[in-house]
mmCIF file of C-alpha atoms in Angstrom:
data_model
loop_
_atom_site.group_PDB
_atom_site.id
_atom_site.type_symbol
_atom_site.label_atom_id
_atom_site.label_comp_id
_atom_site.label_asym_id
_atom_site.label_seq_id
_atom_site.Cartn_x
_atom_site.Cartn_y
_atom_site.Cartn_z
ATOM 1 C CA UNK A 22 -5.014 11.219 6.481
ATOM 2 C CA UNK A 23 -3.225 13.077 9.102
ATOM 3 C CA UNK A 24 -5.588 16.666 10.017
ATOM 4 C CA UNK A 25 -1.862 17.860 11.597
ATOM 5 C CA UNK A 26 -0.070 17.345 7.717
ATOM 6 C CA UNK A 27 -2.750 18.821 5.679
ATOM 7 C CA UNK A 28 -2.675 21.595 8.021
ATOM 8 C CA UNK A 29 1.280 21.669 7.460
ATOM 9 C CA UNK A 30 1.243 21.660 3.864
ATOM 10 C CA UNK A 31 -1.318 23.631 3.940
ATOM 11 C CA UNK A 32 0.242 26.709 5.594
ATOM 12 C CA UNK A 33 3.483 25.706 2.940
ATOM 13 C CA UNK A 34 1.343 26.366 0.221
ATOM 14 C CA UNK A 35 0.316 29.415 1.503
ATOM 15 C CA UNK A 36 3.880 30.688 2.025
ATOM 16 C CA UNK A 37 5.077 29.354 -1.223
ATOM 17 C CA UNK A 38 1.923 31.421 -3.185
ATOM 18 C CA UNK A 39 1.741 34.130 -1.191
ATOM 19 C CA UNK A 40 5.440 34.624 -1.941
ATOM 20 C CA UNK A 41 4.635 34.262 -5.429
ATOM 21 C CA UNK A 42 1.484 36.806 -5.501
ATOM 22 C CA UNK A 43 3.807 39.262 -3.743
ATOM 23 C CA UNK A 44 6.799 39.128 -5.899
ATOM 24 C CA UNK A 45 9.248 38.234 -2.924
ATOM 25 C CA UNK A 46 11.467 36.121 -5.123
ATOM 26 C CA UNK A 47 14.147 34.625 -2.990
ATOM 27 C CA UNK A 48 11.306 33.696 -0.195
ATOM 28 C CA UNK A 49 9.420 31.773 -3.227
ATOM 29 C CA UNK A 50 12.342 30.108 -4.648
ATOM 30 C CA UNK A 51 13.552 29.204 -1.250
ATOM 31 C CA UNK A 52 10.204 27.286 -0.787
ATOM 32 C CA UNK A 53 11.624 24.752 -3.479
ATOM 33 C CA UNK A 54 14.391 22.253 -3.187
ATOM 34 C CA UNK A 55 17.909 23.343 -5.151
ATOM 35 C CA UNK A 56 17.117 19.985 -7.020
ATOM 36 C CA UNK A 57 13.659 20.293 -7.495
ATOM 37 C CA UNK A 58 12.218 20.118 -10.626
ATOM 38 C CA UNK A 59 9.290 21.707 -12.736
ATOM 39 C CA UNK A 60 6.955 21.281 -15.862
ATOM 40 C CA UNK A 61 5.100 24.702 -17.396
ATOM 41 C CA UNK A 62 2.644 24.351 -20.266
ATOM 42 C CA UNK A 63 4.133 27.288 -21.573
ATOM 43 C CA UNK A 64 7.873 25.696 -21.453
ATOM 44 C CA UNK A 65 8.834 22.648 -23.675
ATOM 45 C CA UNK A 66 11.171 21.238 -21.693
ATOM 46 C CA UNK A 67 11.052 20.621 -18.085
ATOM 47 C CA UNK A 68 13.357 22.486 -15.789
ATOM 48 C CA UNK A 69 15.506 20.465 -13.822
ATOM 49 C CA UNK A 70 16.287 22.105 -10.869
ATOM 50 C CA UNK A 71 15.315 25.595 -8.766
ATOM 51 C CA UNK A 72 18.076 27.477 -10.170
ATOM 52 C CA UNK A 73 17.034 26.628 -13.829
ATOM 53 C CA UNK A 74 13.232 27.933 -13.102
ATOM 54 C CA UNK A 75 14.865 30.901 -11.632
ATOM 55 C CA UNK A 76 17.342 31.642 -15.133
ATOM 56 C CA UNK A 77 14.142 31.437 -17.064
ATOM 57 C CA UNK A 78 12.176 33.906 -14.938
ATOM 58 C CA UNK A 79 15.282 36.154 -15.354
ATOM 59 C CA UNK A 80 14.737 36.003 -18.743
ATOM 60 C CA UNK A 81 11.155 36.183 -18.975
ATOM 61 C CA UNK A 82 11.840 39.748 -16.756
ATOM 62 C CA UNK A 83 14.158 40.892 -19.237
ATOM 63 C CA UNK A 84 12.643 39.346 -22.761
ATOM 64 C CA UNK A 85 9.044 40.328 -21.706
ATOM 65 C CA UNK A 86 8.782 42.805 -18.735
ATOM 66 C CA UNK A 87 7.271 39.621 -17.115
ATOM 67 C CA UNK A 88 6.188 40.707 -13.497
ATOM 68 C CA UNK A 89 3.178 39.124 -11.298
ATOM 69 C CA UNK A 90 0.637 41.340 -9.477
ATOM 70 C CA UNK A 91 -1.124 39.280 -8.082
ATOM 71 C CA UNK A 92 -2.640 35.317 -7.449
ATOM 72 C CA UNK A 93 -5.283 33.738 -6.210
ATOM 73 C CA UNK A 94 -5.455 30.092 -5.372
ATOM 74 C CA UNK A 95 -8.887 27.828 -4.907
ATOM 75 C CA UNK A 96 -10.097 24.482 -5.022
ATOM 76 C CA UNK A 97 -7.846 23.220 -2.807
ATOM 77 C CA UNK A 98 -6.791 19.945 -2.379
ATOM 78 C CA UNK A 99 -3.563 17.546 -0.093
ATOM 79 C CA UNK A 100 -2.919 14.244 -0.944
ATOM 80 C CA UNK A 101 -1.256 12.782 2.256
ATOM 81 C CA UNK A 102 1.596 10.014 1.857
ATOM 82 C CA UNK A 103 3.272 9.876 4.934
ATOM 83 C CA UNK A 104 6.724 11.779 4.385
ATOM 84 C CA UNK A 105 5.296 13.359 1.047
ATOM 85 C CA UNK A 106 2.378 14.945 0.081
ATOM 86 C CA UNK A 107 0.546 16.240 -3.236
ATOM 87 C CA UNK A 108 -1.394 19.564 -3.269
ATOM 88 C CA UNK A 109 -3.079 20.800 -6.086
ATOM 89 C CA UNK A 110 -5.447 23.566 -7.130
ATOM 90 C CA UNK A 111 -6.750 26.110 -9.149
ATOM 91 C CA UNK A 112 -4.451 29.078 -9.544
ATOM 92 C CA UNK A 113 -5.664 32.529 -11.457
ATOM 93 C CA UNK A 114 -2.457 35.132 -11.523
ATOM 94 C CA UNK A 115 -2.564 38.319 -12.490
ATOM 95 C CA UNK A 116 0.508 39.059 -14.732
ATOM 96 C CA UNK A 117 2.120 42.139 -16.401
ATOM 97 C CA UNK A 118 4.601 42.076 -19.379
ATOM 98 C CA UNK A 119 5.837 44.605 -22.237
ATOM 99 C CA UNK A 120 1.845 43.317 -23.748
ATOM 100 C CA UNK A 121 0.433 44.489 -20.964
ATOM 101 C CA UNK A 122 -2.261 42.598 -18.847
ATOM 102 C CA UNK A 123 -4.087 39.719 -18.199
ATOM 103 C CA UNK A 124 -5.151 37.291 -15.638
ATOM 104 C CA UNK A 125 -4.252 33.126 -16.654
ATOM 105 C CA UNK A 126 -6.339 30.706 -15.203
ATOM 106 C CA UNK A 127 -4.359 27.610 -14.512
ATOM 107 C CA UNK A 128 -4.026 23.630 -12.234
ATOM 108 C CA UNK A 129 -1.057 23.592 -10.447
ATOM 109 C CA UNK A 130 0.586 20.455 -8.673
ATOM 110 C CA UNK A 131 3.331 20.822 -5.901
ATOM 111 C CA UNK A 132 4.723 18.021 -4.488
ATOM 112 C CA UNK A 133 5.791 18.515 -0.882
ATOM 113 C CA UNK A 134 8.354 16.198 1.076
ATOM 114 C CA UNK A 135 9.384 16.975 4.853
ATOM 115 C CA UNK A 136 12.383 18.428 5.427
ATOM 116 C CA UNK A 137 14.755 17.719 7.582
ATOM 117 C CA UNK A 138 13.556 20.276 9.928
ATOM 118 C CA UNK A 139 10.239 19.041 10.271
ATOM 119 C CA UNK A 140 9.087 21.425 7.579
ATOM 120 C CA UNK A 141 7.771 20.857 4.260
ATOM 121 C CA UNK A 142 9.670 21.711 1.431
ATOM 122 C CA UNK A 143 8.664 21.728 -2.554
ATOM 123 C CA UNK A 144 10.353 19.392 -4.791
ATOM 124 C CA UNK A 145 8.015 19.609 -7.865
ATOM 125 C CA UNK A 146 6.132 21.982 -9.512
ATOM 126 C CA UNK A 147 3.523 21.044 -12.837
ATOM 127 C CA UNK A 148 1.605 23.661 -14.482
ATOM 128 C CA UNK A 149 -1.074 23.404 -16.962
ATOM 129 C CA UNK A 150 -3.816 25.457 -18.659
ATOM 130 C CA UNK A 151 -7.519 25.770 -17.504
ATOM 131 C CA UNK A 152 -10.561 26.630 -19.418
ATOM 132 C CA UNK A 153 -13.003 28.689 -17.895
ATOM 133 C CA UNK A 154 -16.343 27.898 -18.434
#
């Protein structure tokens, strides 16, 4: 395993989250591929591409107030495959809607792939629930 790619994807996770935790919208979505696609626990189907996961947050803004304060990410783990690479970890975000509050403790894959630019970019997303013991 390369120290230089987990370093890489790595510092794309933090960008990606960090954009997330912050609310800067079109930096987070920009982190993902147009044709990247994503599966949510709390979604049946799977989304099929970055402008479909942005509709539905639209909607969950304007359906439920939806709005993140805040995330934290742990447990931290990339999988290096040469031109792709698998990071996954334990994600606890801070959320607001028309209910109110409350923190969700979730696992989160992203699946990373260089980009043309020597970057890494995110070209799938998986979600699921986590129990807290």
């Amino acid at each position: 395993m390369s120290t230089t790619t987990v370093q890489e994807v790595l510092a794309a996770a933090d960008v990606l989250v960090a954009a997330f935790a912050e609310g800067r919208l079109d930096d987070y979505f920009g982190t993902f591929a147009p044709d990247a696609t994503f599966v949510f626990h709390t979604t049946p189907e799977r989304l099929g591409s970055t402008a479909d996961y942005r509709a539905l947050w639209q909607r969950w803004v304007e359906e439920d107030g939806f709005r993140v304060l805040g995330c934290v990410s742990s447990g931290r783990l990339v999988q290096d495959f040469g031109d792709t690479a698998v990071f996954s970890h334990d994600v606890a975000t801070r959320v607001a809607t028309h209910a109110g509050e409350e923190t969700l403790h979730e696992r989160e894959t992203i699946v990373f792939t260089r980009a043309g630019t020597g970057g890494w970019t995110a070209v799938h997303e998986h979600l699921s629930a986590r129990t807290t013991a």
